[in-house]
XYZ file of C-alpha atoms in Angstrom:
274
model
C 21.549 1.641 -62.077
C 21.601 -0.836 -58.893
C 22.425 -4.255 -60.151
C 19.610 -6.393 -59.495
C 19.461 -9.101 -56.416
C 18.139 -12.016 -57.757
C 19.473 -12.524 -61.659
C 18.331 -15.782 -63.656
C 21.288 -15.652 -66.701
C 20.736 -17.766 -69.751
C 23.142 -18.639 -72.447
C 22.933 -19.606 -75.528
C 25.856 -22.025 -76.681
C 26.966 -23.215 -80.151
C 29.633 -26.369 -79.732
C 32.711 -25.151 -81.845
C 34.136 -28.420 -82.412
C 33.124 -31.885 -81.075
C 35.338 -34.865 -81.195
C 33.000 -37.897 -83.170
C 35.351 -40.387 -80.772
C 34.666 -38.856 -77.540
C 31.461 -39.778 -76.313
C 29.572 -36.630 -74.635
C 28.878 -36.111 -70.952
C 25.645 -37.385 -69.804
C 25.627 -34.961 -67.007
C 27.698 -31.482 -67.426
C 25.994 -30.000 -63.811
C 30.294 -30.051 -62.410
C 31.168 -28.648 -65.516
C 28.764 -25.505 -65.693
C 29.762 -25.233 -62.169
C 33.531 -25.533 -62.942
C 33.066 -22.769 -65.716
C 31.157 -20.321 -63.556
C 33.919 -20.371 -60.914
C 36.530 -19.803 -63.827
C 34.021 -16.810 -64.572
C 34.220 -15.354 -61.561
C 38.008 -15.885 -60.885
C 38.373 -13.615 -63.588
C 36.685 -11.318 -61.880
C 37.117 -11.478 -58.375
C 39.628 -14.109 -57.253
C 38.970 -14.186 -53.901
C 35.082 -14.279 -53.839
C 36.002 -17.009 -56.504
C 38.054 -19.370 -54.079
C 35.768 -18.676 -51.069
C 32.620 -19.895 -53.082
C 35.028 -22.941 -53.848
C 35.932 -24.062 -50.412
C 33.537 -22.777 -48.350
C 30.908 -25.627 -47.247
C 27.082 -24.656 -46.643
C 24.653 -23.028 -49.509
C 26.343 -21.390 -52.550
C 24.798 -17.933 -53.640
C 24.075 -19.426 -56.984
C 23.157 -22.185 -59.294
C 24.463 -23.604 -62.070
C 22.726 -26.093 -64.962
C 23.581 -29.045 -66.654
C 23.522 -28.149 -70.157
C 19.879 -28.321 -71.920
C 19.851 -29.670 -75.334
C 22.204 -32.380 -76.492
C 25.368 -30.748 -78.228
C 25.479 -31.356 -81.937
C 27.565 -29.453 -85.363
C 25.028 -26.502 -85.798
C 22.431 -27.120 -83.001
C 22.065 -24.713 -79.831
C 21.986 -25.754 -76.384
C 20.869 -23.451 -73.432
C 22.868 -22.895 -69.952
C 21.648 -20.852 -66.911
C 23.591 -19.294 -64.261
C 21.674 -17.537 -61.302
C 22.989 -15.150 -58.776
C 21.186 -14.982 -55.063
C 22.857 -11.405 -54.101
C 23.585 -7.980 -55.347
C 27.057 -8.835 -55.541
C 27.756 -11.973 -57.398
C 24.093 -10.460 -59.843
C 26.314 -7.177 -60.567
C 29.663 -9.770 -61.662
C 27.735 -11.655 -63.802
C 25.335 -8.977 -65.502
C 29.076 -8.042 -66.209
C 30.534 -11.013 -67.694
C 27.477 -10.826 -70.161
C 27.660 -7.249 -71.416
C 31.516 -6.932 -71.335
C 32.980 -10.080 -70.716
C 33.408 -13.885 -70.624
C 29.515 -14.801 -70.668
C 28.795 -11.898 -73.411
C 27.922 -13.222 -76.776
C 30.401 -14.389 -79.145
C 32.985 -15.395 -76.195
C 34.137 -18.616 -75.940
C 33.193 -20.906 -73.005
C 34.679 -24.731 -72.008
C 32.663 -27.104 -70.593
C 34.381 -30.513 -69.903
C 37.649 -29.493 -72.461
C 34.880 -28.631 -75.040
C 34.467 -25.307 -77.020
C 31.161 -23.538 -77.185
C 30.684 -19.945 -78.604
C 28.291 -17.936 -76.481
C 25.364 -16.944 -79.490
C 23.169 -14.810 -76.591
C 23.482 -14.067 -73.057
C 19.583 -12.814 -71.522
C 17.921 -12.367 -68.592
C 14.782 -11.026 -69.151
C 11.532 -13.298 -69.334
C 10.617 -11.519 -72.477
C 13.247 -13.078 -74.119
C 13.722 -16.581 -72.322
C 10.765 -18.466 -70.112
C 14.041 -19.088 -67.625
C 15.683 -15.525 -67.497
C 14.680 -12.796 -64.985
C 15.991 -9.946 -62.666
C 14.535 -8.990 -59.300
C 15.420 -7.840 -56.160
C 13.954 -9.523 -52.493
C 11.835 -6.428 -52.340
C 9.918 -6.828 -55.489
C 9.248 -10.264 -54.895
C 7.609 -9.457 -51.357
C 5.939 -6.360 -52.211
C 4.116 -8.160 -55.256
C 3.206 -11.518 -53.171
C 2.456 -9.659 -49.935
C 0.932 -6.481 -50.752
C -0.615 -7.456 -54.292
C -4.317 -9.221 -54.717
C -4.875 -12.077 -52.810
C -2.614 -15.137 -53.424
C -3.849 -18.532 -54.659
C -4.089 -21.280 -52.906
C -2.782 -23.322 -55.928
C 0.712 -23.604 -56.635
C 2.391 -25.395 -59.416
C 6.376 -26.060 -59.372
C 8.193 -27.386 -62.154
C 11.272 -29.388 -61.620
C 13.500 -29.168 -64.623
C 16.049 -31.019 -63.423
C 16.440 -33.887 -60.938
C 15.727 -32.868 -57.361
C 15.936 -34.465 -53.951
C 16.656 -33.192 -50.985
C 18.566 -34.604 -47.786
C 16.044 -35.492 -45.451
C 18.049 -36.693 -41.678
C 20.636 -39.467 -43.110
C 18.785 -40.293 -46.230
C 18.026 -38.322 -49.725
C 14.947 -38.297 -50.765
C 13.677 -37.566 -54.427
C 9.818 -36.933 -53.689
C 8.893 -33.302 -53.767
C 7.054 -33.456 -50.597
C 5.964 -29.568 -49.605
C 7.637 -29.316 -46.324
C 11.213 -30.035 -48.362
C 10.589 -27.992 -50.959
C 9.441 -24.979 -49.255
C 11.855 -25.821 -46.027
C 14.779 -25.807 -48.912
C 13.454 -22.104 -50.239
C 13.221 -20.779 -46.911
C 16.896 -21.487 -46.492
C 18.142 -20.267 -49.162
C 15.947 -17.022 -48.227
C 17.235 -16.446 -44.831
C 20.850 -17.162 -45.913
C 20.949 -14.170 -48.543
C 18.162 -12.095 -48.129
C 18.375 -8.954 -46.180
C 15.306 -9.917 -44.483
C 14.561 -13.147 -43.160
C 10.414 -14.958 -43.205
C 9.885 -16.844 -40.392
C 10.547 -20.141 -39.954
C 7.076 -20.917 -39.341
C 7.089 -21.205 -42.912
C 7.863 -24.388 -43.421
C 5.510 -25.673 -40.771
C 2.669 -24.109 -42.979
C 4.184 -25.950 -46.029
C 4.478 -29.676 -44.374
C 0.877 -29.258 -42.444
C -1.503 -27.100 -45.119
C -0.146 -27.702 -48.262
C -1.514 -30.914 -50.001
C -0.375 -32.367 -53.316
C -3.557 -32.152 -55.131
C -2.316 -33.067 -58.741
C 1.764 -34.227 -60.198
C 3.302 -35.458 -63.334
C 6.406 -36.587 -62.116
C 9.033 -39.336 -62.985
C 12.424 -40.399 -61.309
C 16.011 -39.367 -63.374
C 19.282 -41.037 -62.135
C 22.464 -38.823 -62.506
C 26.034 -40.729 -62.706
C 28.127 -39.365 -60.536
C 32.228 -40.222 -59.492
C 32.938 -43.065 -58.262
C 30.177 -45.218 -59.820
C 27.433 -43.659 -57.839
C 24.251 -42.468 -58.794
C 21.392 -39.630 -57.612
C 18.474 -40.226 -58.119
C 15.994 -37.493 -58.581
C 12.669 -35.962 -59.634
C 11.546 -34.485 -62.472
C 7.853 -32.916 -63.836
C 5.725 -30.901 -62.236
C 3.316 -30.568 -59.121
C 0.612 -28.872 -57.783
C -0.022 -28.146 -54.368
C -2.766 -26.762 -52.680
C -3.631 -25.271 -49.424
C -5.604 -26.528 -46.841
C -5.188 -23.210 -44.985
C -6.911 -20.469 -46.880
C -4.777 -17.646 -44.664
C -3.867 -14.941 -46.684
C 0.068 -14.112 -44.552
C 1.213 -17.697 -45.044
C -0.571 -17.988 -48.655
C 1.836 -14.872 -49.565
C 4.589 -16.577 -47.989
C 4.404 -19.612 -50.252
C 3.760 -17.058 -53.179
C 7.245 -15.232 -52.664
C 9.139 -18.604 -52.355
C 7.474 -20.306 -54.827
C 8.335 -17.106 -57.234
C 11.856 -16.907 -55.588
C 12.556 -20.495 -56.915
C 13.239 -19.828 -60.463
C 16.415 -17.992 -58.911
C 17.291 -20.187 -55.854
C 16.261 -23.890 -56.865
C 15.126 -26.271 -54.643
C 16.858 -29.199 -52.953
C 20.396 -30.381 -52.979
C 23.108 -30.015 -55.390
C 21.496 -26.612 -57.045
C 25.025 -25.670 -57.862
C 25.487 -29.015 -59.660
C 23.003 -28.449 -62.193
C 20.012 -30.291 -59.284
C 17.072 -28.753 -58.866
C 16.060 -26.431 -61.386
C 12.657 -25.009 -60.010
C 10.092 -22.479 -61.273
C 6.629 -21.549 -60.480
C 4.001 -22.168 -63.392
C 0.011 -21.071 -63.694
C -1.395 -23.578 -61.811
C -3.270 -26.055 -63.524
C -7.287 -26.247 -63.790
């Protein structure tokens, strides 16, 4: 069987020993994305050290760790793949390897057991498998797409906008960010019209959203978004509206914005609201 393309991986982690005088990271996005890269070291050096130093987009994301770690409560962590490849290395590392259940994973010099690895929706809201096809075929040649679409952010998101970063979810960023990612690792690219559509048609039409700052090194912060928006299409054209279907659906892989590797920008479509 063909290792999917698109692979949303969620963990289930159990701390194995936490240290009552060490306070706990507020953010552990670098540390998820320090572990993956130990992951996949293990399994391919080399793709390992060029995801490392290479500058640009990454072919995954990474998230900070969901649930505050405490003796005998779980917390959830989700790894996603954007290619065959790096999907096939990590569907790996959770049957057979470092990510399968009852291995041992370090995040910031702290033990967690791995108590279920899944990626099926079935069994986690987060987890899927696709490939690029499946996602075009259902949004382009399925019934008619809505002209209502509602993202969550789970995480803080912002995206870098000229010199400045800015934490609204305005359409033509979020949809502009998707495209990206599309046309970087897909094997065949939507056009870049696409975001045009997204800044001029698509109106925020309903939100529940609230800034999160992030501390990073060095004293800084990023500031971000979190909650949930609708948008909703001026444009009632059934190409684009499948266009904004297939990227809103490709987000729960991809994320949105910047720092998606980081933990940043944890994105999925929901059933838009009434």
């Amino acid at each position: 069987m063909n290792p999917p393309d698109l692979l949303s991986l969620v963990l289930t982690l159990r701390p194995l020993a936490l240290d009552p005088a060490r306070p706990l990271p507020v953010w552990w996005g670098q540390a998820a994305h320090a572990a993956l890269l130990r992951v996949l070291q293990q399994a391919d050096p080399a793709l390992s050290a060029r995801l490392h130093d290479e500058d640009g987009l990454k072919p995954f994301t990474a998230s900070s760790l969901m649930g505050r770690p405490a003796p005998g409560r779980e917390s959830t962590l989700r790894f996603t793949a954007l290619t065959a490849g790096l999907s096939a290395l990590l569907l790996d590392a959770a049957q057979n390897g470092p990510l399968a259940p009852g291995a041992r994973l370090e995040l910031d010099y702290i033990p967690f057991e791995i108590t279920a690895a899944v990626w099926d929706e079935a069994a986690h809201p987060w987890a899927a498998a696709e490939s690029y096809t499946g996602l075009t075929h259902a949004c382009l040649l399925g019934a008619q797409p809505p002209r209502r679409i509602t993202l969550q952010f789970a995480s803080p998101t912002g995206f870098r906008s000229g010199e400045m970063h800015q934490p609204l979810p305005l359409p033509g960023l979020v949809f502009g960010s998707l495209l990206e990612r599309w046309n970087s690792f897909a094997p065949a690219a939507l056009p870049e019209e696409a975001k045009r559509f997204a800044a001029e048609c698509l109106a925020v039409s309903r939100f529940e959203l609230r800034s999160r700052s992030v501390p990073l090194k060095g004293s800084g912060l990023r500031v971000g978004t979190v909650g949930r928006v609708t948008f909703t299409a001026l444009n009632a054209d059934r190409y684009w509206l499948s266009l904004m279907a297939t990227l809103s659906a490709y987000a729960r892989f991809a994320g949105t914005g910047a720092g998606t590797g980081m933990g940043f920008g944890q994105c999925r479509s929901l059933p838009a609201a009434d």
